CSV table of C-alpha atoms in Angstrom, one decimal:
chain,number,residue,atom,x,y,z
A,1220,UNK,CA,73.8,-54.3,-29.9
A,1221,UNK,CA,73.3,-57.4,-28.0
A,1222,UNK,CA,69.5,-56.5,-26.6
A,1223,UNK,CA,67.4,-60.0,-25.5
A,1224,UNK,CA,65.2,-60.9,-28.2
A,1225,UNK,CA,62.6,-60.8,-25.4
A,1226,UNK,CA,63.0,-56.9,-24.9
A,1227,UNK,CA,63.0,-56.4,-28.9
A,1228,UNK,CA,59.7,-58.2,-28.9
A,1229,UNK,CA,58.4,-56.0,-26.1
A,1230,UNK,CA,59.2,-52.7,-27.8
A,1231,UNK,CA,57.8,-53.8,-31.4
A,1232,UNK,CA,54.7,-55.3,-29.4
A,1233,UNK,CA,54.4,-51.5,-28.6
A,1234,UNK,CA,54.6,-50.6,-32.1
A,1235,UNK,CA,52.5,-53.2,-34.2
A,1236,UNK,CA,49.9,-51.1,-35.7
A,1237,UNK,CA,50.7,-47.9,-34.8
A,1238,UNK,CA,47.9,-45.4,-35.5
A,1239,UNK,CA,48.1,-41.6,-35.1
A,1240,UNK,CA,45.1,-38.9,-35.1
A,1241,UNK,CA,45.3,-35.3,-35.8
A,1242,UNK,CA,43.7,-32.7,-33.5
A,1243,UNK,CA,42.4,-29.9,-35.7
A,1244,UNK,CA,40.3,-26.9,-33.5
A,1245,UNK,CA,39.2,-29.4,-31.5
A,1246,UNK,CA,38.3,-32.2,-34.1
A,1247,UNK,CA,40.0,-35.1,-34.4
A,1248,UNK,CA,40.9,-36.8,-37.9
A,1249,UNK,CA,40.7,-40.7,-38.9
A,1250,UNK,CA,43.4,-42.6,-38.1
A,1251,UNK,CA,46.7,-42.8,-39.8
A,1252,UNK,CA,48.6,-45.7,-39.5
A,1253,UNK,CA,52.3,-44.6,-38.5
A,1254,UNK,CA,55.2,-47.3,-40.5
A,1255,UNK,CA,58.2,-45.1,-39.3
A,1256,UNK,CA,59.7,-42.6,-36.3
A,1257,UNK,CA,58.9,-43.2,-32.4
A,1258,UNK,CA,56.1,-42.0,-30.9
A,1259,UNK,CA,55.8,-38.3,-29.1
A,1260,UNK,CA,56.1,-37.9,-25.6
A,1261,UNK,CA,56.3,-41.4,-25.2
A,1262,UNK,CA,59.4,-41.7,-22.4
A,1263,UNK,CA,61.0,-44.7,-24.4
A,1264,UNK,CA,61.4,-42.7,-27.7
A,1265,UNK,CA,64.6,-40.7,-26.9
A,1266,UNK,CA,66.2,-44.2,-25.7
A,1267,UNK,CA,65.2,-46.1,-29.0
A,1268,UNK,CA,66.6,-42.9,-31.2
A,1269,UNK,CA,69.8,-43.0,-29.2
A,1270,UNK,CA,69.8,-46.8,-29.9
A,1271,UNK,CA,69.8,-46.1,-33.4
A,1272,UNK,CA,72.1,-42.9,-33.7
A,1273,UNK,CA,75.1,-44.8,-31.2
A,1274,UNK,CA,76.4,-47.2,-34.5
A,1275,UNK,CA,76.9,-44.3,-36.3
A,1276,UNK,CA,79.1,-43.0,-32.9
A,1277,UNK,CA,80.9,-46.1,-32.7
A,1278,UNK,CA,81.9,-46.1,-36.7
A,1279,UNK,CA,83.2,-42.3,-36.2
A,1280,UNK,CA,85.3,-43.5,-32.7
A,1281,UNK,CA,86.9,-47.2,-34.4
A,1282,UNK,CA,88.0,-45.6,-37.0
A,1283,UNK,CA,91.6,-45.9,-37.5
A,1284,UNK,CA,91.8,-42.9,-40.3
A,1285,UNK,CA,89.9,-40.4,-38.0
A,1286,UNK,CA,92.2,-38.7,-36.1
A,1287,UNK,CA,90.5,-36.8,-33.0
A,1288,UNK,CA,91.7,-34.6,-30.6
A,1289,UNK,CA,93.5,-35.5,-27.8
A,1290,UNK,CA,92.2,-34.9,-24.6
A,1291,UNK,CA,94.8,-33.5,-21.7
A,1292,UNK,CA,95.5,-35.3,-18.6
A,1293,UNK,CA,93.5,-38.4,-19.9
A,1294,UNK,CA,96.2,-41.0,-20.3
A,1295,UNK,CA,96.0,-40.5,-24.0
A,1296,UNK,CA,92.5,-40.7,-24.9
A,1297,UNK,CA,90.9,-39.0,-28.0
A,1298,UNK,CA,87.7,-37.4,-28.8
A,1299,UNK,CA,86.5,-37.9,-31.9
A,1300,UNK,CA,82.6,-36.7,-32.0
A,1301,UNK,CA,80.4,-35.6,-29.2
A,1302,UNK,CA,76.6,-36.7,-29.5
A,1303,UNK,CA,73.6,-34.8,-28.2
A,1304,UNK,CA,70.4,-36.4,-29.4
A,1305,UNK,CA,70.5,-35.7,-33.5
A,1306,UNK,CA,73.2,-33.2,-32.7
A,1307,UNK,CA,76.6,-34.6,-33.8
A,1308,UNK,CA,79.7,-32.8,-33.5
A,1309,UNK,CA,83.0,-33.9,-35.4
A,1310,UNK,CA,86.5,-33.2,-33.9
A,1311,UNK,CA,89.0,-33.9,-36.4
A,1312,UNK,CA,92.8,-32.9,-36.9
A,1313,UNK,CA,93.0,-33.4,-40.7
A,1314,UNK,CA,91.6,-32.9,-44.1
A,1315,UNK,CA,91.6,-36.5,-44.3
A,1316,UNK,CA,90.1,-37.4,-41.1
A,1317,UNK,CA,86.6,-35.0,-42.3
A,1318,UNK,CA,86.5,-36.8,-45.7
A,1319,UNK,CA,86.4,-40.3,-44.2
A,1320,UNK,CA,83.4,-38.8,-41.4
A,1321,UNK,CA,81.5,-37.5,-44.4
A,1322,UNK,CA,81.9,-41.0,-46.1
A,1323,UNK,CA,81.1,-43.2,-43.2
A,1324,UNK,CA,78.2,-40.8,-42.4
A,1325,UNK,CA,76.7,-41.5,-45.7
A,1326,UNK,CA,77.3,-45.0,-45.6
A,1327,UNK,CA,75.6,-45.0,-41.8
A,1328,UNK,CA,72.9,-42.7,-43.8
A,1329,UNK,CA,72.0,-45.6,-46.7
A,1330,UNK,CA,72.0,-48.6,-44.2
A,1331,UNK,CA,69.6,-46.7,-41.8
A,1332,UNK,CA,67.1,-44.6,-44.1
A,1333,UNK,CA,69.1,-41.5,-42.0
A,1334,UNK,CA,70.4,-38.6,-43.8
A,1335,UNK,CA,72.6,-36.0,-43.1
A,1336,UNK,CA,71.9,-32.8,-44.0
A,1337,UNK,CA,74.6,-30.9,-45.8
A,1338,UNK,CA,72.4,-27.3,-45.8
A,1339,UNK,CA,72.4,-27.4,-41.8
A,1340,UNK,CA,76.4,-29.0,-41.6
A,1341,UNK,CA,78.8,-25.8,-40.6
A,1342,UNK,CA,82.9,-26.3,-39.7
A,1343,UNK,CA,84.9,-24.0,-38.5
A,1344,UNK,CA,88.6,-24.3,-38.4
A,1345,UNK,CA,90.7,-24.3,-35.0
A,1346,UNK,CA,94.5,-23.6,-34.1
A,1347,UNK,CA,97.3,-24.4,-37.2
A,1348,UNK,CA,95.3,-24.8,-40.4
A,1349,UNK,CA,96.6,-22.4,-42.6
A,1350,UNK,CA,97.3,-23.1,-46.3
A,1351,UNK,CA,94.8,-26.4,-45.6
A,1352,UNK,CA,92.5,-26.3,-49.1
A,1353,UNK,CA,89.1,-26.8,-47.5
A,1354,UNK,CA,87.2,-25.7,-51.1
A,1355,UNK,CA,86.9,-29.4,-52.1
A,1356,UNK,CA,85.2,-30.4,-48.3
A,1357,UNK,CA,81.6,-30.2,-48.7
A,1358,UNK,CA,81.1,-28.3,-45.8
A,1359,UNK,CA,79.7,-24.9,-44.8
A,1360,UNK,CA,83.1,-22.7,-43.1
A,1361,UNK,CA,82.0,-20.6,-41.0
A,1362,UNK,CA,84.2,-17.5,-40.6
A,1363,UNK,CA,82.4,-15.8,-37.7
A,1364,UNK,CA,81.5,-16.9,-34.5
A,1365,UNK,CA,80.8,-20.7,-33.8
A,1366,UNK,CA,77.7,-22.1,-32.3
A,1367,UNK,CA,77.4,-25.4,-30.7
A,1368,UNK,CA,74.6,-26.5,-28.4
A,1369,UNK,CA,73.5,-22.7,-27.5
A,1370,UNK,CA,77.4,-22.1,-26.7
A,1371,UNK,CA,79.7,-19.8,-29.1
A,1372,UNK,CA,83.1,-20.4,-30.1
A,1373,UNK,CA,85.3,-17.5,-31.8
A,1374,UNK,CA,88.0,-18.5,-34.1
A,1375,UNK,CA,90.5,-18.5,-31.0
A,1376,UNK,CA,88.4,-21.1,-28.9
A,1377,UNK,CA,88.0,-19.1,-26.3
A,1378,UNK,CA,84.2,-18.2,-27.0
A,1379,UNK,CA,84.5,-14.9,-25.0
A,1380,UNK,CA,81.2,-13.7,-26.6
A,1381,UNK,CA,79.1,-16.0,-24.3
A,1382,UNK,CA,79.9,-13.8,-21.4
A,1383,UNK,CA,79.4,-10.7,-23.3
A,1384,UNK,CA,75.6,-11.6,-24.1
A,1385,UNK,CA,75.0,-13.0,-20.7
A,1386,UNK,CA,76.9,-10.1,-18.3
A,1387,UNK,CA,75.2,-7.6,-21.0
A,1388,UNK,CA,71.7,-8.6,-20.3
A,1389,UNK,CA,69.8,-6.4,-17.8
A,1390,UNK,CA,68.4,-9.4,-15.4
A,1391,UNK,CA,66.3,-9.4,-12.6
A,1392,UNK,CA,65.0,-11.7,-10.1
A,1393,UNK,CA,61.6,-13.3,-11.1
A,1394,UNK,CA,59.3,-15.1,-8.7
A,1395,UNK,CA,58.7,-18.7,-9.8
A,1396,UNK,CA,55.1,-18.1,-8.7
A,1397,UNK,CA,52.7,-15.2,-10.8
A,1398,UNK,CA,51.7,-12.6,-8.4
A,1399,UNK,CA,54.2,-13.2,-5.9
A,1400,UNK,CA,57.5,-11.3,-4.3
A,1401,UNK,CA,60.5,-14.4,-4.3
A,1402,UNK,CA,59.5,-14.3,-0.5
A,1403,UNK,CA,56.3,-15.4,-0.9
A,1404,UNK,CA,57.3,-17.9,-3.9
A,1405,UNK,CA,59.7,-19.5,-1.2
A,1406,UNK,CA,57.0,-19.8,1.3
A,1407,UNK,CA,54.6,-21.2,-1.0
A,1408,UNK,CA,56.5,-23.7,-1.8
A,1409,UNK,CA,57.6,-25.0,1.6
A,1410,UNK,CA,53.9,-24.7,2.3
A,1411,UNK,CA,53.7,-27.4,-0.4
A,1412,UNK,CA,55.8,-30.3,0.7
A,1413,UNK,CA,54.6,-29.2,4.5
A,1414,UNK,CA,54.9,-32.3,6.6
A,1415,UNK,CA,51.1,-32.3,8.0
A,1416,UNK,CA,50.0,-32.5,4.3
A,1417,UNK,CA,48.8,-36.4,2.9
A,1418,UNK,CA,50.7,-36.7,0.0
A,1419,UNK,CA,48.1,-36.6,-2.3
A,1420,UNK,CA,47.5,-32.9,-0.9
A,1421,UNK,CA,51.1,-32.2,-1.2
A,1422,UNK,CA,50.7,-33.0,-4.9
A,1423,UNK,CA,47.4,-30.9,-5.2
A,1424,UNK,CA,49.7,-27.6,-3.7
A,1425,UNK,CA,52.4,-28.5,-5.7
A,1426,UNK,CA,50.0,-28.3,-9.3
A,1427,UNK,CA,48.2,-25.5,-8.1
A,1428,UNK,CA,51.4,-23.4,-7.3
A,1429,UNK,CA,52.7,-24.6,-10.6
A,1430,UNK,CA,48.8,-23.8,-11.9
A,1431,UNK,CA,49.4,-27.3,-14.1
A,1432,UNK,CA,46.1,-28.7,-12.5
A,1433,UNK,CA,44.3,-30.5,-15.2
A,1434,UNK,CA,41.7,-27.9,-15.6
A,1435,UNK,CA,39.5,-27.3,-18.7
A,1436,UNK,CA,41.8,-24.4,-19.4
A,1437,UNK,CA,45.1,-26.2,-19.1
A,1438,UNK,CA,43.8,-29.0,-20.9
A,1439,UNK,CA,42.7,-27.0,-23.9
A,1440,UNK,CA,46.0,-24.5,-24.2
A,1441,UNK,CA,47.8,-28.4,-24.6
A,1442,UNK,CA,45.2,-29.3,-27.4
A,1443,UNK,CA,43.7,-31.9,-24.8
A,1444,UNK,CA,40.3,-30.6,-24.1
A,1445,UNK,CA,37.6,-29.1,-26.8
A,1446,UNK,CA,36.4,-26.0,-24.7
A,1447,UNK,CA,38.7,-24.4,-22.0
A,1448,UNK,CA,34.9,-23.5,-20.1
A,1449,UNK,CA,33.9,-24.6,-16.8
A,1450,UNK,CA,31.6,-27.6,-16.7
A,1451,UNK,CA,29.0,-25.7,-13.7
A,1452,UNK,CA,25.7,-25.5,-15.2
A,1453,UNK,CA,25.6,-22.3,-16.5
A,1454,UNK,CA,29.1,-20.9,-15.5
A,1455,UNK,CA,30.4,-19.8,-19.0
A,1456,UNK,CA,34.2,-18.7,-17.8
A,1457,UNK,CA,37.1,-20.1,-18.5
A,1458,UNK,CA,38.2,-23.0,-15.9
A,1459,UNK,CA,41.2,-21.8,-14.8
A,1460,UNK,CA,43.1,-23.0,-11.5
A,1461,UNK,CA,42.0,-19.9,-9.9
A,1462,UNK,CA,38.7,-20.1,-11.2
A,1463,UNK,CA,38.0,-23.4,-10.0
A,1464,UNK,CA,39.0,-23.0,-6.7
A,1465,UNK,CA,38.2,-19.3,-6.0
A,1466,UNK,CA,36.1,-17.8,-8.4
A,1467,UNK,CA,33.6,-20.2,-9.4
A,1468,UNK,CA,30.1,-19.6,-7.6
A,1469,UNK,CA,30.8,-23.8,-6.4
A,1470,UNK,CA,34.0,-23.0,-5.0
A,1471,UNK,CA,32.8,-19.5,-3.5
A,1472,UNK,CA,30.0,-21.7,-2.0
A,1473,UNK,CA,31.8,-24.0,-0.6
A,1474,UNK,CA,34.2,-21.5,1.2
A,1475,UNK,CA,31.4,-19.4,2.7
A,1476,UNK,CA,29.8,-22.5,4.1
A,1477,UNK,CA,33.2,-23.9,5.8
A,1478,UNK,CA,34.1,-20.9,7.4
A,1479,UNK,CA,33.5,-21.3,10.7
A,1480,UNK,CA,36.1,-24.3,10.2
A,1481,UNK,CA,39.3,-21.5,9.2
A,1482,UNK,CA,38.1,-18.7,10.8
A,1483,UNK,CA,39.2,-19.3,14.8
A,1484,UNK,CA,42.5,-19.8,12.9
A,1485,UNK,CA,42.8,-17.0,10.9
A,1486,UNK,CA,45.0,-14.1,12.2
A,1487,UNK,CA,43.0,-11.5,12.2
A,1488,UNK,CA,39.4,-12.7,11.5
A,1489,UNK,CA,37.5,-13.5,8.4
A,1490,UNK,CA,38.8,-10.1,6.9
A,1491,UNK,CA,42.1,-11.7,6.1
A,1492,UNK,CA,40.8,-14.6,4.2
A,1493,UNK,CA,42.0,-14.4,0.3
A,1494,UNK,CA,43.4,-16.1,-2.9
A,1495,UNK,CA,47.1,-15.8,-2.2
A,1496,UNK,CA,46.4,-17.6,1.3
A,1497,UNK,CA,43.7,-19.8,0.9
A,1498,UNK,CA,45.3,-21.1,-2.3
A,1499,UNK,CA,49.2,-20.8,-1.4
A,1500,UNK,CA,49.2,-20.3,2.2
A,1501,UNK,CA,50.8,-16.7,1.8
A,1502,UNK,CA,49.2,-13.5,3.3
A,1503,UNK,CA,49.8,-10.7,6.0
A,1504,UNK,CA,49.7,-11.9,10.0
A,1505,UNK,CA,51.2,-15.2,9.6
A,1506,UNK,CA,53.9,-14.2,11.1
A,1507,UNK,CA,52.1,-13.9,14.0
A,1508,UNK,CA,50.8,-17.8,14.6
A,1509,UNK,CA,52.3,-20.6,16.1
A,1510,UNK,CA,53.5,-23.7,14.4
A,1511,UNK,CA,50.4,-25.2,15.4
A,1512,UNK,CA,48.3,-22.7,14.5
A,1513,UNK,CA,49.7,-22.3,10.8
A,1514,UNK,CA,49.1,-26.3,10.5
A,1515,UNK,CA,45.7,-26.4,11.5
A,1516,UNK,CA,44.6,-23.4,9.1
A,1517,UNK,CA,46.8,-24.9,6.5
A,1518,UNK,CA,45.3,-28.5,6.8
A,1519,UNK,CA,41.9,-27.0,6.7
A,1520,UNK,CA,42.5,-24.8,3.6
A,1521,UNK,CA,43.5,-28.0,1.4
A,1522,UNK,CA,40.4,-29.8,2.6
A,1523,UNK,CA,38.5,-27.9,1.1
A,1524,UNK,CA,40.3,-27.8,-1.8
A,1525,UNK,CA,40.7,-31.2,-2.1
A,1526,UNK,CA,37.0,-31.3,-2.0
A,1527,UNK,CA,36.5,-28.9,-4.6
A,1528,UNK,CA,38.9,-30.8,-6.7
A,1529,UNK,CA,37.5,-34.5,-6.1
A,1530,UNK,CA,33.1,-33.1,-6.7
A,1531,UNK,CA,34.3,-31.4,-9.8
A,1532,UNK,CA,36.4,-34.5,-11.1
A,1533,UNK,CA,32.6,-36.7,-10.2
A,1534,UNK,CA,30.6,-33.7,-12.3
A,1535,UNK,CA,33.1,-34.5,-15.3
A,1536,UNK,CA,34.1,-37.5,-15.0
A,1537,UNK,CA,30.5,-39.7,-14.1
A,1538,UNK,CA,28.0,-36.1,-14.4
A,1539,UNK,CA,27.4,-36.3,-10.3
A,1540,UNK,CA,26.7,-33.1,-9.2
A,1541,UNK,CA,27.5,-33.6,-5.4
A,1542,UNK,CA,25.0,-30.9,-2.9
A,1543,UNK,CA,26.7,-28.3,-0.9
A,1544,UNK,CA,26.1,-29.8,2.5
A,1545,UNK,CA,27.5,-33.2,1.7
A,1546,UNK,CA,30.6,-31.4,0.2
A,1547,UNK,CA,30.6,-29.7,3.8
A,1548,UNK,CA,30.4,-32.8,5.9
A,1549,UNK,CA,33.1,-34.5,3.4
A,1550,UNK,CA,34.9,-32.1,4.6
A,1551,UNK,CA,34.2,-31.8,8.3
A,1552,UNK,CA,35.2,-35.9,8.0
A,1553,UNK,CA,38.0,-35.2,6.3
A,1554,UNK,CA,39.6,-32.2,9.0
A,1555,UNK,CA,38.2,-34.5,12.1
A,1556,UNK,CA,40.3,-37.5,11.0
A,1557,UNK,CA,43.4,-34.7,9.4
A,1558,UNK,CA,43.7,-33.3,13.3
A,1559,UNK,CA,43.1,-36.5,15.5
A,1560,UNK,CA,46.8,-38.3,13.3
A,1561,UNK,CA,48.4,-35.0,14.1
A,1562,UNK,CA,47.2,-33.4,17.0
A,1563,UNK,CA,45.2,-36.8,18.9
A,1564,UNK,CA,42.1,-36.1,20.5
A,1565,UNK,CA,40.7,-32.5,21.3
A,1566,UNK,CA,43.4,-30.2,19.4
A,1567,UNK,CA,46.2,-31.5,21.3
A,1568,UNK,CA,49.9,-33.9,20.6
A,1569,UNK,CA,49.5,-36.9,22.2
A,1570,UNK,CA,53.0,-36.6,22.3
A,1571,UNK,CA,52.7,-32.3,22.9
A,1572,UNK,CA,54.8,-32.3,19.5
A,1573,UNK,CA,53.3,-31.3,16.0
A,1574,UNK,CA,55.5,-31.3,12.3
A,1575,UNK,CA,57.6,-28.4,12.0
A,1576,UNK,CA,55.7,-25.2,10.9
A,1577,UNK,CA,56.6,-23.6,7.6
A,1578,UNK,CA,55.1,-20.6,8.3
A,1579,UNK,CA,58.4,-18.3,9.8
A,1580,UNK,CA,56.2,-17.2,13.0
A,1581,UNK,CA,56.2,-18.3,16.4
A,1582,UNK,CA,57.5,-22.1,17.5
């Protein structure tokens, strides 16, 4: 296919003694060495499969006895198959033109250890082709509806079906986020990519919103971690997202000592302080703060999230337990240097201007 022998010797670099290990309730078995397939989840596998798969697309499209159908308003070209992944769809005109696809399949099938399987094949049969004798095809006619990809087709080729299932189906609208109106889900996410935020705290909102933060619990429900519990000493619940930034006696530590740093900025006092908007930036009276107000209690709320993420990642990752007053003056460092890039020395602009608020209250 024409590939430099230097990228061929790069991707079977990347599979000379491939080993595999199976995770059983947390144990992991001896190593098997792997001698055929692509690896999983690796981001090159679907390229090398389609590598493999596109001869036996080219075979089925050169062919001069295949007859496909021809497409309108194209100038006369033809479709012959359609390919999605290991999904291949034949279109033929003849009798003829499926026997020589079924041939050149199994000849494709014996050069590349591939094989078609016949108990999964279905056809159904389009348009003029009464009196055709399909009893001799090895193929599976299907009668009733057609299905494709997910998508239906009834014997007219209309597939009116696919908008009887989806108009029939009683939908309504679900928040992207748990526990929140579509409102709030909006909100939270603007909150995430807000313009104040270092990146590395826009991708912190962005994982907690999603609750993908490589917690214990996350980790384990993937079959990456043994125990889904939280590594405090002698915190036996489950680390979830919440957990570890709310709920766990570190984090609810850690909040209680910061707060004279959010409270001037709440709303309405210390009363108003909670998951939904220390965690998403969501809650009642935000309405009510200016642009500059929202930013300075939103850059102060991932602070100290941040640094509840970065001393638990030293307690798992090197076993440093870090005190509660040096997590406090991490994060008084932090907020001091946050505020003087964008609101210069004592609170205010240098230039009187401050990134765009996304809470929807007062400019």
């Amino acid at each position: 296919m024409g590939f430099p022998e230097r990228f061929i010797a790069w991707v079977g670099l990347l599979y000379k003694g491939l080993v595999s290990k199976i995770l059983v309730n947390g144990h992991l078995s001896k190593a098997v060495n792997i001698h055929s397939g692509v690896r999983q989840g690796c981001p090159l596998s679907p390229l090398l499969y389609v590598a493999c798969i596109e001869p036996l697309a080219q075979i089925l499209r050169r062919d001069k006895w295949i007859r496909g159908l021809d497409v309108p308003g194209t100038g006369g070209l033809t479709a012959t198959c359609v390919l999605y992944m290991d999904d291949v769809t034949l279109l033929a005109t003849d009798v003829l033109s499926i026997r020589r696809a079924m041939d050149l399949t199994d000849w494709y099938g014996r050069a590349s250890g591939a094989k078609l399987n016949r108990n999964k094949s279905e056809a159904q049969l389009f348009g003029p082709w009464d009196g055709v004798d399909t009893g001799r095809l090895d193929v599976d006619f299907k009668e009733t509806n057609f299905k494709i990809l997910g998508v239906k087709f009834d014997k007219e080729g209309g597939g009116r079906d696919n908008w009887t299932d989806m108009l029939g189906k009683d939908r309504e609208p679900v928040s992207p986020v748990p526990g929140l109106t579509l409102c709030e889900a909006k909100q939270a996410w603007r909150n995430a990519s807000h313009p104040a935020l270092q990146n590395r705290h826009k991708d912190l909102s962005w994982m907690v919103a999603h609750e993908i933060l490589p917690v214990r619990a996350v980790m384990h429900s993937r079959g990456m971690a043994k125990n889904p519990t939280c590594p405090r000493s002698g915190c036996n619940f489950p680390e979830t997202v919440r957990h570890l930034l709310w709920e766990c006696g570190a984090a609810r530590d850690l909040w209680a000592k910061t707060g004279p740093l959010y409270f001037p900025s709440l709303p309405a006092g210390g009363a108003q302080i909670g998951y939904q908007l220390a965690i998403l930036g969501v809650g009642r009276g935000l309405k009510d703060l200016t642009a500059q107000e929202f930013t300075s209690l939103w850059l102060t709320l991932n602070v100290i999230k941040d640094a509840i993420w970065a001393t638990r990642n030293l307690l798992v990752g090197k076993r440093v337990t870090v005190p509660l007053h040096a997590c406090e003056l991490k994060v008084t460092s932090m907020l001091q240097g946050y505020r003087a890039t964008i609101f210069g020395r004592g609170g205010r602009g240098r230039t009187g201007r401050v990134p765009a608020a996304t809470n929807p209250g007062r400019p």
